[in-house]
CSV table of C-alpha atoms in Angstrom, one decimal:
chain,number,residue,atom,x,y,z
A,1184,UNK,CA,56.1,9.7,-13.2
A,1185,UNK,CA,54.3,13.4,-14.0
A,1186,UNK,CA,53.3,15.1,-10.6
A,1187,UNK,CA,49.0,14.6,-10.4
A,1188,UNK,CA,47.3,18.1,-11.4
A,1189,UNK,CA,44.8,18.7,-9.2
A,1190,UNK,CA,43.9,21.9,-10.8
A,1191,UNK,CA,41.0,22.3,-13.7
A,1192,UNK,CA,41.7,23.2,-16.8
A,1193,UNK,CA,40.3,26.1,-18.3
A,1194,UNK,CA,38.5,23.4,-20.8
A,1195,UNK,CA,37.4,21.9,-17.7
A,1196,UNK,CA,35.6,25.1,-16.2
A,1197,UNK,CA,33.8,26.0,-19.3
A,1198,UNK,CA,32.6,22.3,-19.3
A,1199,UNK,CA,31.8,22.7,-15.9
A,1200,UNK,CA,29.7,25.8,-16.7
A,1201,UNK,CA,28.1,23.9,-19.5
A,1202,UNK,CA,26.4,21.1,-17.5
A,1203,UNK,CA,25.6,23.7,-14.5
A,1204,UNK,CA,24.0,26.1,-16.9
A,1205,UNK,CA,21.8,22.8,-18.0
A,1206,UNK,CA,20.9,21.4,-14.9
A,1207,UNK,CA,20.0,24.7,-13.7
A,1208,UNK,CA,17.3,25.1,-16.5
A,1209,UNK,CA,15.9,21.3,-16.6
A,1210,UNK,CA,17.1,20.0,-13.4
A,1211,UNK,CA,16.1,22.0,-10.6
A,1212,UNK,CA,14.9,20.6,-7.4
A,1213,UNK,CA,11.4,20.5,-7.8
A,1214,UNK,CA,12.0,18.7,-11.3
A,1215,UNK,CA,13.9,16.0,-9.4
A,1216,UNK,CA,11.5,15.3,-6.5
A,1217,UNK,CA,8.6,15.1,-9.0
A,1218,UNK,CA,10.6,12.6,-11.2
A,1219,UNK,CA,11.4,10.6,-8.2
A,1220,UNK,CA,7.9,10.4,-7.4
A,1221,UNK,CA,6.8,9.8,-11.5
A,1222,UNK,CA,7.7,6.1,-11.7
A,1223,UNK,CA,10.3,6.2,-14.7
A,1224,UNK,CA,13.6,5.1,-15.2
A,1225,UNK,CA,15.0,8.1,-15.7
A,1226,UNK,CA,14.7,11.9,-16.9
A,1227,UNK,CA,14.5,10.9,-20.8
A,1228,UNK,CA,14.6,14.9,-22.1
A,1229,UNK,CA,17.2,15.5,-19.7
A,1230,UNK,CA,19.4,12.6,-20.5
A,1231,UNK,CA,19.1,13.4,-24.4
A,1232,UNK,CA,20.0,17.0,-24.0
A,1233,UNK,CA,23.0,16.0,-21.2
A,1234,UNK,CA,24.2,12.8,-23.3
A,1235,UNK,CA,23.3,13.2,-26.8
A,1236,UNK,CA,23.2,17.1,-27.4
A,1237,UNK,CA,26.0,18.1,-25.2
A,1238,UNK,CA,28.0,15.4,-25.8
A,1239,UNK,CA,29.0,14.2,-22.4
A,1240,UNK,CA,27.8,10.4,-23.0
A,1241,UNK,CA,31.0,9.6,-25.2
A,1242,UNK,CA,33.4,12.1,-23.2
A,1243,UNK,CA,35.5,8.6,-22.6
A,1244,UNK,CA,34.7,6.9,-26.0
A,1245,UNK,CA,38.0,8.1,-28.5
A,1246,UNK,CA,36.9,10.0,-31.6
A,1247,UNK,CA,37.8,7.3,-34.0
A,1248,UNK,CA,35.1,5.5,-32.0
A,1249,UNK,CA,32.3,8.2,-32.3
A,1250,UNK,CA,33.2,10.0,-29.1
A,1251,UNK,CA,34.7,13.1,-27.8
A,1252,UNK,CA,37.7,11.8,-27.2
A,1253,UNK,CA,38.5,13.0,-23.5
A,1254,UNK,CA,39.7,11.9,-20.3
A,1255,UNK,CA,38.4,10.7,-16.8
A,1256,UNK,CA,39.2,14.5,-16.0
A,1257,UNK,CA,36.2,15.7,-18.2
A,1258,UNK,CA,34.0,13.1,-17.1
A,1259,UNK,CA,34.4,14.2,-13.5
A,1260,UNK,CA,33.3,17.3,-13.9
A,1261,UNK,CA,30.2,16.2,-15.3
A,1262,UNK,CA,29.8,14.0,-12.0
A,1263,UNK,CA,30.4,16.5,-9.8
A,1264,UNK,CA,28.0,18.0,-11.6
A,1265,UNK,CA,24.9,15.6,-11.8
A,1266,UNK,CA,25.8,15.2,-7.7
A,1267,UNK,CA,25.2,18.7,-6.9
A,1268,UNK,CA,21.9,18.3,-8.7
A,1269,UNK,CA,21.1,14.9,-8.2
A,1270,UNK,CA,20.1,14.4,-11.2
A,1271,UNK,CA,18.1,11.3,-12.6
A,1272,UNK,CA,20.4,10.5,-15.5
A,1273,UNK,CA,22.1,7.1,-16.6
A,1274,UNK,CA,25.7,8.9,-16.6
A,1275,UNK,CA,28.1,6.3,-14.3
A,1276,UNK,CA,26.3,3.2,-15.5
A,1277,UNK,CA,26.2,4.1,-19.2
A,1278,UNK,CA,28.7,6.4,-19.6
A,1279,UNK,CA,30.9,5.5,-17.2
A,1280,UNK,CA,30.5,1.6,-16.4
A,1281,UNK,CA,29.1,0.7,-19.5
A,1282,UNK,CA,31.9,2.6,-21.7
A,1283,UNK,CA,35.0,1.9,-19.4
A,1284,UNK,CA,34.4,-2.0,-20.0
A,1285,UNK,CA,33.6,-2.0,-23.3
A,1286,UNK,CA,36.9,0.3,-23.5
A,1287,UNK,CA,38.7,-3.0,-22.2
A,1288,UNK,CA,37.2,-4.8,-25.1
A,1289,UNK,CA,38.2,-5.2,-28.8
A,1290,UNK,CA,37.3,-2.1,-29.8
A,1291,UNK,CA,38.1,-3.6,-33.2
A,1292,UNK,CA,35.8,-6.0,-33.5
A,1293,UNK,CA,32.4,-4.5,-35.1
A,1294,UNK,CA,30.0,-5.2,-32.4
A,1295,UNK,CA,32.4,-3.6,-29.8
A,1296,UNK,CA,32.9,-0.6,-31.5
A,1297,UNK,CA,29.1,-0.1,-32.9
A,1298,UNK,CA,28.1,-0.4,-29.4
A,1299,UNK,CA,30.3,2.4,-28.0
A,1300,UNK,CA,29.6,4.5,-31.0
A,1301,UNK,CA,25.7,4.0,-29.9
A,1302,UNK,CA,26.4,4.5,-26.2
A,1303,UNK,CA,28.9,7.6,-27.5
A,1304,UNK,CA,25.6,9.2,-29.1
A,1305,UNK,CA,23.5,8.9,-26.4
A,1306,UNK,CA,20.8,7.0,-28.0
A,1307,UNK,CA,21.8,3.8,-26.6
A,1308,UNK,CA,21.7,3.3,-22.7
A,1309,UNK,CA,23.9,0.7,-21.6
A,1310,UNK,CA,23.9,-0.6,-17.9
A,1311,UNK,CA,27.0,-3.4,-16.5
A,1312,UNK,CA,25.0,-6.3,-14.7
A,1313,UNK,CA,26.9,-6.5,-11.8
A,1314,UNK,CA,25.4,-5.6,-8.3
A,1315,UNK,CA,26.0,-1.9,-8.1
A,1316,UNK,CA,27.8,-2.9,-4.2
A,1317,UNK,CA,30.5,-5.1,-6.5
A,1318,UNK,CA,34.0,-3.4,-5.0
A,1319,UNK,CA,36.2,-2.5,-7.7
A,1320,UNK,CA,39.9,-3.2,-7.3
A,1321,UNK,CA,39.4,-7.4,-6.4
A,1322,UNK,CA,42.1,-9.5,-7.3
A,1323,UNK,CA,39.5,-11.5,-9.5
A,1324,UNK,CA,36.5,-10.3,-11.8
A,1325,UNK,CA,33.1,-10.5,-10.1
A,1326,UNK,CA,31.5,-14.1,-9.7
A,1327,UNK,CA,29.4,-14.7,-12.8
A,1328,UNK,CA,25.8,-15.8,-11.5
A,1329,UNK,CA,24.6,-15.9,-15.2
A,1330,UNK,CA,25.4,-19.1,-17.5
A,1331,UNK,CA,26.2,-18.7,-21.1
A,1332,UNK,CA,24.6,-21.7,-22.4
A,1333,UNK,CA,26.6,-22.7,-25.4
A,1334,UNK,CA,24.4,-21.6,-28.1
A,1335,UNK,CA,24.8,-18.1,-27.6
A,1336,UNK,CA,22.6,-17.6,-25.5
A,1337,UNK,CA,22.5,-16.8,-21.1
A,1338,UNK,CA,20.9,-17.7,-18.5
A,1339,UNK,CA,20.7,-16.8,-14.4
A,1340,UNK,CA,19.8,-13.7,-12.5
A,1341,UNK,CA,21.6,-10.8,-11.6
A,1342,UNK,CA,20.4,-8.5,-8.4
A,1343,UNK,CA,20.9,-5.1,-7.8
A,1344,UNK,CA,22.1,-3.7,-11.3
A,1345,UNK,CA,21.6,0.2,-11.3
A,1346,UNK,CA,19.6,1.6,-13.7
A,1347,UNK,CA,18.3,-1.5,-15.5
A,1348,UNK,CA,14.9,-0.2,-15.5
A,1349,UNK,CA,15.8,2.2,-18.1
A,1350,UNK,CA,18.8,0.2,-19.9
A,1351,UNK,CA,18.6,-0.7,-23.8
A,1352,UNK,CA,21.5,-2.7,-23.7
A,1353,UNK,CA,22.9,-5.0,-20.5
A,1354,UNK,CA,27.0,-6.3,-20.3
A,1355,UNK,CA,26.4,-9.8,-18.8
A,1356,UNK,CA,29.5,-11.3,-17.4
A,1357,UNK,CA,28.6,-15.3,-17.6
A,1358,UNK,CA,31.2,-18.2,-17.2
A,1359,UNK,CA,30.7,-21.2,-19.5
A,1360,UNK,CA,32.5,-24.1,-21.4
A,1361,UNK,CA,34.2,-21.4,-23.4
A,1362,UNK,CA,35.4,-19.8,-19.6
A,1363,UNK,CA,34.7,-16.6,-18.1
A,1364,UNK,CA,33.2,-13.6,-21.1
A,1365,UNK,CA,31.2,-10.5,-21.1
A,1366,UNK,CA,28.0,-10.3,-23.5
A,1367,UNK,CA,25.8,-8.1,-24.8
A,1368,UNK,CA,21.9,-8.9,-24.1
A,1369,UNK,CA,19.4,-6.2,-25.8
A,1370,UNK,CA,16.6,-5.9,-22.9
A,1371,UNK,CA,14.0,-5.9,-25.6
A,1372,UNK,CA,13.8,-9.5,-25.6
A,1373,UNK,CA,11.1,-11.2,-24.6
A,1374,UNK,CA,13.7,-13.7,-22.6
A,1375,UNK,CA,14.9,-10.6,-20.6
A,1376,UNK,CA,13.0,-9.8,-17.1
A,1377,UNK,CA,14.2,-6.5,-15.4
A,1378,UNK,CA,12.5,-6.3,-12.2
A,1379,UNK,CA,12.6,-2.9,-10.4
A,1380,UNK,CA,13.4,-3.1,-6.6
A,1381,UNK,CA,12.3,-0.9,-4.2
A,1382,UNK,CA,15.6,1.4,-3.6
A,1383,UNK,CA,16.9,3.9,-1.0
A,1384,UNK,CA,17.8,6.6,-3.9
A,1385,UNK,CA,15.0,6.8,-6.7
A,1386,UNK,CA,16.7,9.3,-9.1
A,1387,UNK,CA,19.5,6.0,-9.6
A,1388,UNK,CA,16.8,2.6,-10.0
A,1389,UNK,CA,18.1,-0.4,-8.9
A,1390,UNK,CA,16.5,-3.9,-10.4
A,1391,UNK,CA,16.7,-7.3,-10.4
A,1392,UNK,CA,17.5,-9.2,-14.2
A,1393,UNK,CA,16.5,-12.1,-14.7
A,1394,UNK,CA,17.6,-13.8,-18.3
A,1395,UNK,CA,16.1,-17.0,-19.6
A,1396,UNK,CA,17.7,-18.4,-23.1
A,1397,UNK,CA,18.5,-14.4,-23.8
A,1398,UNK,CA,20.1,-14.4,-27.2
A,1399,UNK,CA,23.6,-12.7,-26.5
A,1400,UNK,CA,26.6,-11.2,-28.3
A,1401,UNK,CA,30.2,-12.5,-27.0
A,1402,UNK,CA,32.2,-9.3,-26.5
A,1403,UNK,CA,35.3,-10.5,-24.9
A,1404,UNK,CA,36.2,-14.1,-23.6
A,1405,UNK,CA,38.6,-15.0,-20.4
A,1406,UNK,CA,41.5,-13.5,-21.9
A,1407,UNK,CA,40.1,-9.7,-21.3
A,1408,UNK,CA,37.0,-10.0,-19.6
A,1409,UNK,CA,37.9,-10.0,-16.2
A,1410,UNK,CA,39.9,-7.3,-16.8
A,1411,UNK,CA,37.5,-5.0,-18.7
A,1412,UNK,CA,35.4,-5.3,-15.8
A,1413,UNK,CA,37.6,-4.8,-13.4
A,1414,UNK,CA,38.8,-1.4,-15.0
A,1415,UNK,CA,35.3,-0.9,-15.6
A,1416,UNK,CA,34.8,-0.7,-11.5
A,1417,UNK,CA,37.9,1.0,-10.9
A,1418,UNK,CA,36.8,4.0,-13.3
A,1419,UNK,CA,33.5,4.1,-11.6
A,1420,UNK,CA,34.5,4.0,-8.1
A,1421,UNK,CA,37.3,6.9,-9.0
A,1422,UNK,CA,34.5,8.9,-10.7
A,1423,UNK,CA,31.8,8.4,-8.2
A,1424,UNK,CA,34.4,10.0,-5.6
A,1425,UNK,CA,33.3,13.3,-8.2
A,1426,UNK,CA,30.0,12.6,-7.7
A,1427,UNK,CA,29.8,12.3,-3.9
A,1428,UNK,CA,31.9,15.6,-4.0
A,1429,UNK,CA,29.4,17.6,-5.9
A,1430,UNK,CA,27.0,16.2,-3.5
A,1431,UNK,CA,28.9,17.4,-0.6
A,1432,UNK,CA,29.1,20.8,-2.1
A,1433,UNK,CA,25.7,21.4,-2.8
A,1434,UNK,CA,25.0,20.5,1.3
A,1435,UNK,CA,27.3,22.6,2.8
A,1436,UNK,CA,26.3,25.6,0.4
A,1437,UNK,CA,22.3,25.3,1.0
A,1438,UNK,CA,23.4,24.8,4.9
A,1439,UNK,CA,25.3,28.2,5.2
A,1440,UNK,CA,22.2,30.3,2.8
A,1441,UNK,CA,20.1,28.7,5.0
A,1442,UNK,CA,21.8,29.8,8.2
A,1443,UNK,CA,22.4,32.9,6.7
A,1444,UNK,CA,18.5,33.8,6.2
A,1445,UNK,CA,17.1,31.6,9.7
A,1446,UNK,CA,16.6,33.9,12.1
A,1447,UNK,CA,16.5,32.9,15.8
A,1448,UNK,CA,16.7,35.5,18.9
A,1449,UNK,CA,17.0,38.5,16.3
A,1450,UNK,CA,20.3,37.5,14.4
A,1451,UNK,CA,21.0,34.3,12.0
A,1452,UNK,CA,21.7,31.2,13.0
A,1453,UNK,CA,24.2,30.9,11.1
A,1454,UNK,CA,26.1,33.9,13.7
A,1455,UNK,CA,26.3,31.2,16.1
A,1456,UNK,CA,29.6,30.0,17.1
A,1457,UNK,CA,28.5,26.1,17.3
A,1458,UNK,CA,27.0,25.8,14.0
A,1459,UNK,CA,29.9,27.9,12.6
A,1460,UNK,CA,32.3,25.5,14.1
A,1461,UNK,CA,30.4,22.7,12.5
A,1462,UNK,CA,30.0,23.9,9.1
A,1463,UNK,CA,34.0,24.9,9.3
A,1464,UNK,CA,35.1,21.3,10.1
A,1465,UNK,CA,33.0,20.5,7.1
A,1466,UNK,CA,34.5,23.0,4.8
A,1467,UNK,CA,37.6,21.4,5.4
A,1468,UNK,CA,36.5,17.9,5.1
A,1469,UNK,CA,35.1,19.2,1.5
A,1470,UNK,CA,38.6,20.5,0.9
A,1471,UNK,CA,40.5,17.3,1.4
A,1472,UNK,CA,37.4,15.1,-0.7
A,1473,UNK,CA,38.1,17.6,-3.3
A,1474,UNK,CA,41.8,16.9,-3.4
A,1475,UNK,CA,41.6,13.1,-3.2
A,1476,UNK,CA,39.0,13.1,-6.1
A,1477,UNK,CA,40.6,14.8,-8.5
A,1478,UNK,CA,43.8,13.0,-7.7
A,1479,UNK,CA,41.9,9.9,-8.8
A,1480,UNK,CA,40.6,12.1,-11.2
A,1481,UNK,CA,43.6,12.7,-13.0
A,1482,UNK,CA,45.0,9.4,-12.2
A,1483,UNK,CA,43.0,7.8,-14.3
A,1484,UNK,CA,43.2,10.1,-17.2
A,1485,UNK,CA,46.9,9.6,-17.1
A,1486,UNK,CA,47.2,5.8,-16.3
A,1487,UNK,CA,49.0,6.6,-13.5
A,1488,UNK,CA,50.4,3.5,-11.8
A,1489,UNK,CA,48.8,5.0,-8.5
A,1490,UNK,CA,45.5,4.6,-9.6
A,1491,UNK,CA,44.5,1.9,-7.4
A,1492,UNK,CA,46.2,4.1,-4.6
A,1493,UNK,CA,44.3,6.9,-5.5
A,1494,UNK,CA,40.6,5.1,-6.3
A,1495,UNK,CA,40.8,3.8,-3.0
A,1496,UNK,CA,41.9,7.0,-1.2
A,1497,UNK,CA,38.8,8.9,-2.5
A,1498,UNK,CA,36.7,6.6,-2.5
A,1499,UNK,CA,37.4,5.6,1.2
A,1500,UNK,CA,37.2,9.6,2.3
A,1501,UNK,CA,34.6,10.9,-0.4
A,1502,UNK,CA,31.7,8.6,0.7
A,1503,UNK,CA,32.1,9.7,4.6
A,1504,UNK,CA,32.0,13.2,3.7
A,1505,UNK,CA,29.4,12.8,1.6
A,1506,UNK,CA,27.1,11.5,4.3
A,1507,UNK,CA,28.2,13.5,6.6
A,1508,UNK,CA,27.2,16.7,4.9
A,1509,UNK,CA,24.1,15.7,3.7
A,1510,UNK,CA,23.4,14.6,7.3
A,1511,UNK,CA,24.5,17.9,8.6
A,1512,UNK,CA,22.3,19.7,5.7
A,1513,UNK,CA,18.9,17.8,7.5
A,1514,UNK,CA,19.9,18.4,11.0
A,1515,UNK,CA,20.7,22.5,10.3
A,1516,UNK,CA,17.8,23.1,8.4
A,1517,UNK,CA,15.9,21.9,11.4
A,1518,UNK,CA,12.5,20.6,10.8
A,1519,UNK,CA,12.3,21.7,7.1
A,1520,UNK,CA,14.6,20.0,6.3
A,1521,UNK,CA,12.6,16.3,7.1
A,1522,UNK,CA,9.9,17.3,4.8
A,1523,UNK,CA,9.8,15.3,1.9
A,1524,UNK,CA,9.0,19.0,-0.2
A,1525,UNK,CA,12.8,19.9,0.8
A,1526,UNK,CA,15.3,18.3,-1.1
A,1527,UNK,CA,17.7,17.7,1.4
A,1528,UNK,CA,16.7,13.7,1.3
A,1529,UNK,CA,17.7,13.4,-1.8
A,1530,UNK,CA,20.9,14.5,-1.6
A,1531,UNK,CA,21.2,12.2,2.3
A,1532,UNK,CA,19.9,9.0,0.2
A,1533,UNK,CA,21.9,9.9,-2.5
A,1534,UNK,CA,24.9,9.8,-0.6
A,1535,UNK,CA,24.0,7.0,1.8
A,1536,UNK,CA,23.6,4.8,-1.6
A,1537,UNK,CA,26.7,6.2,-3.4
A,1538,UNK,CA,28.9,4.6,0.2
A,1539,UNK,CA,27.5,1.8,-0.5
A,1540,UNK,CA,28.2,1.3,-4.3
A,1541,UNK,CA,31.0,-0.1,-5.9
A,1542,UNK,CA,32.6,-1.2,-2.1
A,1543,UNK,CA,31.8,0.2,0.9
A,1544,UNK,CA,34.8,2.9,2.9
A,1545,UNK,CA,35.8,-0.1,4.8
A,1546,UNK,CA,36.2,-2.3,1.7
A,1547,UNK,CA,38.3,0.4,0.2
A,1548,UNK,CA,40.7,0.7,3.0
A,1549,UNK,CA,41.4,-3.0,3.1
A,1550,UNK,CA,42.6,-2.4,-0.8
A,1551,UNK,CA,44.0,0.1,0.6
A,1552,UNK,CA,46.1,-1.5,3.1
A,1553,UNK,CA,47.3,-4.5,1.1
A,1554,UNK,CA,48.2,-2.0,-2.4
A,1555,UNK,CA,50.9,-0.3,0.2
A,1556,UNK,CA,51.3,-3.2,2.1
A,1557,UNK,CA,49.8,-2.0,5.3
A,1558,UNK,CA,49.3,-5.1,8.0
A,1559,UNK,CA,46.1,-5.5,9.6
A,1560,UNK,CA,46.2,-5.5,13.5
A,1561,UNK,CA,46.3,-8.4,15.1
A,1562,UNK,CA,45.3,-9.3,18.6
């Protein structure tokens, strides 16, 4: 087994520079707070210059499949990435979610592989209707609450899907006479209800689907559906570690400008040996969430046997540290930093609904325990 690289690539930083430079021009703070406040699905300019014009939507998708042809390496970068800026993009459910289980498909069979090649270009959005809290790494595929009625078409409701709102294209898992499949449902139809729900972070919509007789496309039956789904949820929850990273970053550097150019008693606040303790211990918290995300980083882009290991690892740690920065961003930043005009509540929802997606810490270190055999305590 290759020893993980936790290094980026040179590939990797001009990438990286890529999708900062971009964000910088269309995604800047006030952008985001006024498109959480605008009432669409997503940032539609935003997502066709990220997605279709730079590429990153098929960064996963092979080239013989319309894609670029990269690794969960890439594709981490451009998380950490859209979590520094929060942006109000469709990345993890289309690119990521939507891609990784389509990836566990067929891709030989024409439907598959036109859908990826669409969801590759960026002109298709593609969202996984599963609750966004479904835990990846479960010993079975998540419980199908949608029935596939036996003339091709579904019924039942799913809550919670992540960007629905803005979807063109849902991946239904439904259980039928046929067993346990994944489908494709178009959300134009007049049989498909997505329901917006009232959620926590507003740059990532959350909504409630409701199909009645939706006329579906099979994609895979029992023999790989479970497990396109499952890998689907183990590439998101390793890549979302990215995510909550970038988040992380952008807290801890706004805290220390901030305390830097706050002024109390005639020197910065930042001078003080209290709040420099603080923002130290989370320095090195940031530090180790780097470390454990682009260890699942690269274990995924390998197919590391580990990967489990290392998904859960992250995931466990990234999603504390996370919170725990954006919380210390709002506290530091004093009473400026509860307005609604600062964005540091986007980046504390953000991460406060990123802990909570695809299993919680706690969930993750019960995966945890059993992949390495770890006993609970008893008594």
């Amino acid at each position: 087994m290759s020893t993980p690289d936790l290094l980026y690539s040179e590939a990797e930083d001009d990438l990286r520079a890529a999708v900062r430079s971009l964000l910088t021009d269309h995604c800047p703070p006030a952008a985001v707070l006024a498109e959480a406040e605008s009432g669409r699905a997503y940032d539609a300019a935003l997502w066709r210059a990220l997605g279709a014009e730079m590429g990153t939507a098929g960064l996963l998708v092979p080239d013989k499949l319309g894609g670029q042809g990269a690794t969960a390496r890439e594709a981490a970068v451009v998380m950490e990435e859209l979590g520094r800026a929060v942006a109000p993009v469709p990345y993890l459910t289309s690119a990521v979610l939507a891609v990784a289980a389509l990836l566990g498909c067929d891709t030989g069979q024409p439907a598959v592989a036109r859908l990826l090649g669409a969801l590759a270009e960026g002109r298709t959005v593609g969202a996984l209707a599963v609750p966004l809290s479904t835990a990846a790494g479960a010993s079975a595929p998540p419980a199908a609450t949608v029935r596939a009625d036996g003339d091709g078409t579904l019924s039942g409701q799913v809550s919670g899907v992540a960007d629905a709102p803005g979807a063109d294209v849902l991946l239904v898992p439904a259980a039928g006479t046929d067993g346990y499949g994944l489908y494709a449902v178009e959300t134009a139809e007049t049989s498909v209800t997505v329901e917006p729900l009232t959620s926590l972070d507003l740059t990532r919509p959350l909504a409630t689907v409701t199909l009645t007789g939706a006329p579906a496309r099979r994609l895979a039956g029992p023999d790989r559906a479970g497990a396109a789904i499952g890998r689907a949820l183990l590439t998101g929850a390793g890549l979302l570690a990215s995510e909550q990273l970038g988040v992380a970053e952008w807290c801890l550097t706004e805290t220390v400008r901030h305390t830097k150019e706050r002024h109390q008693f005639g020197r910065p606040i930042g001078s003080f040996q209290a709040l420099k303790h603080r923002m130290a211990a989370l320095w090195l918290e940031l530090v180790s969430a780097r470390a454990t995300a682009r260890y699942a980083a690269d274990a995924l882009a390998t197919d590391s046997p580990d990967t489990p290991v290392a998904v859960a690892v992250a995931q466990a740690h990234c999603a504390e540290v996370a919170v725990h920065a954006a919380e210390e961003c709002v506290q530091l930043h004093g009473g400026i930093g509860m307005t609604w005009e600062h964005p540091a509540h986007l980046y504390l929802k953000r991460a406060k609904s990123d802990q909570i997606a695809l299993g919680t810490p706690g969930r993750h270190r019960e995966t945890l325990a059993g992949l390495v055999d770890l006993a609970a305590p008893t008594g």
